[in-house]
């Protein structure tokens, strides 16, 4: 995670961002701290990367790469405003002996644009991957080759859901929740076939980024403001915990965007 010390909405690179509205970094920090502390209270370790004063979106740490079994495939951002983040995340991983036994040995350098866990989600042994707005479809093959895992390509077609993690929440190794209308018809059919028991989110919940959630298989940290998702999670035996990240929402991010998961 990365504290939103320098958070601001200075430019617009997605449909959620409006520089005329601005953002309050102090509020963002307080809300982020609640998320951070909730992870700790649930027994999870939280590693931090230092914020950079010139990178207002660095709080969205999920986009910095994809980490699976001690190996990192680095990001390559689509927009110039965020490109330097990729190198900072790679350096952080290379220096961190608590991530991998051989620091710096297993870091993949991308050839094609990809935005890390924004567009790559791990579901058990499977990796769901999206294109359409940020990540180049060619990056899906790079990730498959690097990790030696099956990567399932999906395509987003609604610009409000510009990353996969705005339209899909991974709940455990076999279960997801998703918003079908964020995807092309072909991709919806793929998701229906792979996850026939998925929780289907409604538009109201999707439009508050309710699917931008993080689950440990039992506890699901979900943005506040959903109407149907929280009871649906309870019905499936999950324990939803609502987190208010309304300030980060002004930049098109929430719980998952603020969290890079280090998949063991």
One Martini backbone bead per residue (centre of mass of N, CA, C, O) as a GRO file, in nm:
protein
  264
    1UNK     BB    1   0.102   0.032   0.012
    2UNK     BB    2   0.006   0.393  -0.031
    3UNK     BB    3   0.011   0.684   0.086
    4UNK     BB    4  -0.203   0.985   0.027
    5UNK     BB    5  -0.025   1.250   0.077
    6UNK     BB    6  -0.047   1.357  -0.255
    7UNK     BB    7  -0.333   1.373  -0.313
    8UNK     BB    8  -0.497   1.433  -0.638
    9UNK     BB    9  -0.691   1.623  -0.896
   10UNK     BB   10  -0.514   1.736  -1.188
   11UNK     BB   11  -0.646   1.522  -1.381
   12UNK     BB   12  -0.779   1.328  -1.674
   13UNK     BB   13  -0.787   0.948  -1.715
   14UNK     BB   14  -1.092   0.933  -1.631
   15UNK     BB   15  -1.443   0.953  -1.569
   16UNK     BB   16  -1.400   1.034  -1.252
   17UNK     BB   17  -1.227   1.281  -1.326
   18UNK     BB   18  -1.225   1.626  -1.169
   19UNK     BB   19  -1.033   1.903  -1.130
   20UNK     BB   20  -1.260   2.106  -1.025
   21UNK     BB   21  -1.305   1.941  -0.748
   22UNK     BB   22  -1.088   1.789  -0.642
   23UNK     BB   23  -0.897   1.721  -0.329
   24UNK     BB   24  -0.844   1.569   0.003
   25UNK     BB   25  -0.570   1.451   0.151
   26UNK     BB   26  -0.654   1.426   0.450
   27UNK     BB   27  -0.901   1.250   0.400
   28UNK     BB   28  -0.760   1.025   0.245
   29UNK     BB   29  -0.572   0.938   0.476
   30UNK     BB   30  -0.790   0.864   0.685
   31UNK     BB   31  -0.930   0.648   0.512
   32UNK     BB   32  -0.682   0.474   0.449
   33UNK     BB   33  -0.613   0.405   0.746
   34UNK     BB   34  -0.858   0.227   0.790
   35UNK     BB   35  -0.780   0.014   0.589
   36UNK     BB   36  -0.506  -0.058   0.705
   37UNK     BB   37  -0.611  -0.132   0.996
   38UNK     BB   38  -0.801  -0.358   0.910
   39UNK     BB   39  -0.593  -0.553   0.809
   40UNK     BB   40  -0.444  -0.579   1.079
   41UNK     BB   41  -0.692  -0.676   1.250
   42UNK     BB   42  -0.712  -0.943   1.055
   43UNK     BB   43  -0.385  -1.035   1.029
   44UNK     BB   44  -0.240  -0.861   0.824
   45UNK     BB   45   0.014  -0.771   0.624
   46UNK     BB   46   0.173  -0.443   0.571
   47UNK     BB   47   0.318  -0.295   0.297
   48UNK     BB   48   0.525  -0.016   0.204
   49UNK     BB   49   0.528   0.271  -0.006
   50UNK     BB   50   0.662   0.554  -0.095
   51UNK     BB   51   0.566   0.855  -0.159
   52UNK     BB   52   0.526   1.087  -0.432
   53UNK     BB   53   0.481   1.426  -0.494
   54UNK     BB   54   0.443   1.371  -0.828
   55UNK     BB   55   0.231   1.118  -0.746
   56UNK     BB   56  -0.105   1.124  -0.697
   57UNK     BB   57  -0.171   0.796  -0.779
   58UNK     BB   58   0.006   0.602  -0.588
   59UNK     BB   59  -0.216   0.481  -0.402
   60UNK     BB   60  -0.259   0.283  -0.656
   61UNK     BB   61  -0.086  -0.002  -0.606
   62UNK     BB   62  -0.211  -0.223  -0.794
   63UNK     BB   63  -0.065  -0.100  -1.064
   64UNK     BB   64   0.256  -0.183  -1.007
   65UNK     BB   65   0.171  -0.498  -1.035
   66UNK     BB   66   0.249  -0.861  -1.029
   67UNK     BB   67   0.221  -1.097  -0.751
   68UNK     BB   68   0.364  -1.436  -0.762
   69UNK     BB   69   0.539  -1.642  -0.584
   70UNK     BB   70   0.783  -1.417  -0.558
   71UNK     BB   71   0.690  -1.272  -0.827
   72UNK     BB   72   0.740  -0.998  -1.066
   73UNK     BB   73   0.529  -0.808  -1.280
   74UNK     BB   74   0.558  -0.532  -1.432
   75UNK     BB   75   0.471  -0.218  -1.514
   76UNK     BB   76   0.295  -0.019  -1.787
   77UNK     BB   77   0.184   0.283  -1.846
   78UNK     BB   78  -0.039   0.467  -2.041
   79UNK     BB   79   0.014   0.725  -1.868
   80UNK     BB   80   0.244   0.968  -1.803
   81UNK     BB   81   0.160   1.044  -1.502
   82UNK     BB   82   0.242   0.718  -1.410
   83UNK     BB   83   0.512   0.585  -1.518
   84UNK     BB   84   0.715   0.611  -1.266
   85UNK     BB   85   0.586   0.399  -1.079
   86UNK     BB   86   0.703   0.135  -1.190
   87UNK     BB   87   0.998   0.170  -1.089
   88UNK     BB   88   0.932   0.199  -0.785
   89UNK     BB   89   0.811  -0.086  -0.754
   90UNK     BB   90   1.056  -0.248  -0.847
   91UNK     BB   91   1.248  -0.145  -0.629
   92UNK     BB   92   1.087  -0.239  -0.386
   93UNK     BB   93   1.098  -0.539  -0.456
   94UNK     BB   94   1.411  -0.575  -0.486
   95UNK     BB   95   1.457  -0.477  -0.168
   96UNK     BB   96   1.258  -0.715  -0.064
   97UNK     BB   97   1.305  -0.990   0.142
   98UNK     BB   98   0.991  -1.043   0.218
   99UNK     BB   99   0.904  -1.139  -0.080
  100UNK     BB  100   1.195  -1.270  -0.154
  101UNK     BB  101   1.482  -1.468  -0.146
  102UNK     BB  102   1.567  -1.310  -0.431
  103UNK     BB  103   1.651  -1.015  -0.483
  104UNK     BB  104   1.577  -0.921  -0.822
  105UNK     BB  105   1.540  -1.208  -0.980
  106UNK     BB  106   1.196  -1.180  -1.017
  107UNK     BB  107   1.163  -0.948  -1.267
  108UNK     BB  108   0.939  -0.834  -1.495
  109UNK     BB  109   0.975  -0.678  -1.811
  110UNK     BB  110   0.783  -0.500  -2.005
  111UNK     BB  111   0.663  -0.439  -2.340
  112UNK     BB  112   0.373  -0.391  -2.260
  113UNK     BB  113   0.095  -0.260  -2.162
  114UNK     BB  114   0.040  -0.252  -1.800
  115UNK     BB  115  -0.176  -0.238  -1.479
  116UNK     BB  116  -0.164  -0.480  -1.323
  117UNK     BB  117  -0.417  -0.537  -1.089
  118UNK     BB  118  -0.619  -0.383  -1.260
  119UNK     BB  119  -0.596  -0.628  -1.512
  120UNK     BB  120  -0.504  -0.851  -1.287
  121UNK     BB  121  -0.661  -1.156  -1.163
  122UNK     BB  122  -0.649  -1.385  -0.903
  123UNK     BB  123  -0.789  -1.730  -0.941
  124UNK     BB  124  -0.609  -1.916  -0.809
  125UNK     BB  125  -0.457  -2.052  -1.101
  126UNK     BB  126  -0.589  -1.807  -1.225
  127UNK     BB  127  -0.588  -1.540  -1.483
  128UNK     BB  128  -0.737  -1.243  -1.515
  129UNK     BB  129  -0.776  -1.041  -1.820
  130UNK     BB  130  -0.758  -0.705  -1.949
  131UNK     BB  131  -0.906  -0.496  -2.199
  132UNK     BB  132  -0.974  -0.151  -2.374
  133UNK     BB  133  -0.802   0.097  -2.202
  134UNK     BB  134  -0.503  -0.006  -2.107
  135UNK     BB  135  -0.430  -0.295  -2.158
  136UNK     BB  136  -0.254  -0.489  -2.357
  137UNK     BB  137  -0.317  -0.791  -2.499
  138UNK     BB  138  -0.010  -0.877  -2.518
  139UNK     BB  139   0.033  -0.891  -2.203
  140UNK     BB  140  -0.102  -1.162  -2.148
  141UNK     BB  141   0.128  -1.338  -2.263
  142UNK     BB  142   0.353  -1.242  -2.077
  143UNK     BB  143   0.222  -1.342  -1.814
  144UNK     BB  144   0.193  -1.639  -1.888
  145UNK     BB  145   0.498  -1.690  -1.932
  146UNK     BB  146   0.611  -1.594  -1.655
  147UNK     BB  147   0.405  -1.784  -1.465
  148UNK     BB  148   0.269  -2.041  -1.598
  149UNK     BB  149  -0.032  -1.945  -1.659
  150UNK     BB  150  -0.356  -1.914  -1.701
  151UNK     BB  151  -0.494  -1.675  -1.931
  152UNK     BB  152  -0.789  -1.476  -1.933
  153UNK     BB  153  -0.943  -1.300  -2.181
  154UNK     BB  154  -1.078  -0.970  -2.159
  155UNK     BB  155  -1.341  -0.715  -2.240
  156UNK     BB  156  -1.383  -0.383  -2.215
  157UNK     BB  157  -1.666  -0.121  -2.289
  158UNK     BB  158  -1.680   0.068  -2.029
  159UNK     BB  159  -1.523   0.359  -1.921
  160UNK     BB  160  -1.600   0.334  -1.614
  161UNK     BB  161  -1.450   0.040  -1.665
  162UNK     BB  162  -1.108   0.054  -1.708
  163UNK     BB  163  -1.080  -0.181  -1.503
  164UNK     BB  164  -1.115  -0.492  -1.380
  165UNK     BB  165  -1.137  -0.398  -1.063
  166UNK     BB  166  -1.427  -0.249  -1.130
  167UNK     BB  167  -1.588  -0.544  -1.230
  168UNK     BB  168  -1.416  -0.732  -1.028
  169UNK     BB  169  -1.440  -0.973  -0.756
  170UNK     BB  170  -1.237  -1.156  -0.552
  171UNK     BB  171  -1.328  -1.404  -0.303
  172UNK     BB  172  -1.191  -1.671  -0.411
  173UNK     BB  173  -1.060  -1.950  -0.579
  174UNK     BB  174  -1.386  -1.970  -0.719
  175UNK     BB  175  -1.497  -1.670  -0.659
  176UNK     BB  176  -1.711  -1.415  -0.799
  177UNK     BB  177  -1.776  -1.075  -0.877
  178UNK     BB  178  -1.993  -0.910  -1.130
  179UNK     BB  179  -2.034  -0.682  -1.418
  180UNK     BB  180  -2.154  -0.749  -1.722
  181UNK     BB  181  -2.176  -0.453  -1.869
  182UNK     BB  182  -1.854  -0.412  -1.882
  183UNK     BB  183  -1.874  -0.625  -2.112
  184UNK     BB  184  -1.855  -0.808  -2.359
  185UNK     BB  185  -2.026  -1.066  -2.484
  186UNK     BB  186  -1.791  -1.269  -2.493
  187UNK     BB  187  -1.696  -1.222  -2.197
  188UNK     BB  188  -1.955  -1.302  -2.059
  189UNK     BB  189  -1.948  -1.597  -2.151
  190UNK     BB  190  -1.689  -1.672  -2.009
  191UNK     BB  191  -1.783  -1.609  -1.718
  192UNK     BB  192  -2.028  -1.797  -1.716
  193UNK     BB  193  -1.858  -2.058  -1.756
  194UNK     BB  194  -1.647  -2.027  -1.518
  195UNK     BB  195  -1.889  -1.866  -1.322
  196UNK     BB  196  -2.195  -1.982  -1.241
  197UNK     BB  197  -2.173  -1.875  -0.912
  198UNK     BB  198  -2.178  -1.590  -0.935
  199UNK     BB  199  -2.194  -1.265  -0.844
  200UNK     BB  200  -2.436  -1.030  -0.947
  201UNK     BB  201  -2.411  -0.710  -1.025
  202UNK     BB  202  -2.535  -0.406  -1.007
  203UNK     BB  203  -2.530  -0.087  -1.114
  204UNK     BB  204  -2.530   0.062  -0.843
  205UNK     BB  205  -2.276  -0.086  -0.734
  206UNK     BB  206  -2.078  -0.033  -0.968
  207UNK     BB  207  -2.114   0.300  -0.951
  208UNK     BB  208  -1.939   0.274  -0.656
  209UNK     BB  209  -1.718   0.054  -0.674
  210UNK     BB  210  -1.807  -0.223  -0.523
  211UNK     BB  211  -1.588  -0.423  -0.677
  212UNK     BB  212  -1.345  -0.271  -0.527
  213UNK     BB  213  -1.227  -0.540  -0.373
  214UNK     BB  214  -1.121  -0.734  -0.075
  215UNK     BB  215  -1.026  -1.081  -0.019
  216UNK     BB  216  -0.956  -1.368   0.219
  217UNK     BB  217  -1.227  -1.571   0.192
  218UNK     BB  218  -1.410  -1.407   0.416
  219UNK     BB  219  -1.321  -1.117   0.412
  220UNK     BB  220  -1.486  -0.817   0.277
  221UNK     BB  221  -1.363  -0.529   0.138
  222UNK     BB  222  -1.602  -0.269   0.093
  223UNK     BB  223  -1.747  -0.022  -0.037
  224UNK     BB  224  -1.938   0.219   0.020
  225UNK     BB  225  -2.289   0.227  -0.120
  226UNK     BB  226  -2.414  -0.030  -0.133
  227UNK     BB  227  -2.713  -0.247  -0.170
  228UNK     BB  228  -2.669  -0.572  -0.267
  229UNK     BB  229  -2.383  -0.691  -0.203
  230UNK     BB  230  -2.374  -0.737   0.101
  231UNK     BB  231  -2.608  -0.945   0.127
  232UNK     BB  232  -2.489  -1.143  -0.084
  233UNK     BB  233  -2.237  -1.212   0.079
  234UNK     BB  234  -2.378  -1.323   0.329
  235UNK     BB  235  -2.533  -1.554   0.183
  236UNK     BB  236  -2.232  -1.688   0.106
  237UNK     BB  237  -2.050  -1.649   0.389
  238UNK     BB  238  -1.953  -1.371   0.408
  239UNK     BB  239  -1.760  -1.080   0.547
  240UNK     BB  240  -1.855  -0.770   0.532
  241UNK     BB  241  -1.657  -0.458   0.500
  242UNK     BB  242  -1.703  -0.126   0.527
  243UNK     BB  243  -1.539   0.133   0.323
  244UNK     BB  244  -1.443   0.472   0.327
  245UNK     BB  245  -1.336   0.606  -0.014
  246UNK     BB  246  -1.452   0.882  -0.138
  247UNK     BB  247  -1.193   1.036  -0.221
  248UNK     BB  248  -1.075   0.824  -0.420
  249UNK     BB  249  -1.321   0.818  -0.612
  250UNK     BB  250  -1.242   1.087  -0.765
  251UNK     BB  251  -1.012   0.886  -0.922
  252UNK     BB  252  -1.126   0.581  -0.957
  253UNK     BB  253  -1.102   0.455  -0.651
  254UNK     BB  254  -1.034   0.193  -0.401
  255UNK     BB  255  -0.961  -0.073  -0.230
  256UNK     BB  256  -0.807  -0.229  -0.455
  257UNK     BB  257  -0.638   0.002  -0.574
  258UNK     BB  258  -0.489   0.030  -0.274
  259UNK     BB  259  -0.414  -0.293  -0.336
  260UNK     BB  260  -0.144  -0.505  -0.330
  261UNK     BB  261  -0.132  -0.839  -0.386
  262UNK     BB  262   0.062  -1.106  -0.233
  263UNK     BB  263   0.091  -1.390  -0.394
  264UNK     BB  264   0.181  -1.715  -0.273
   0.00000   0.00000   0.00000
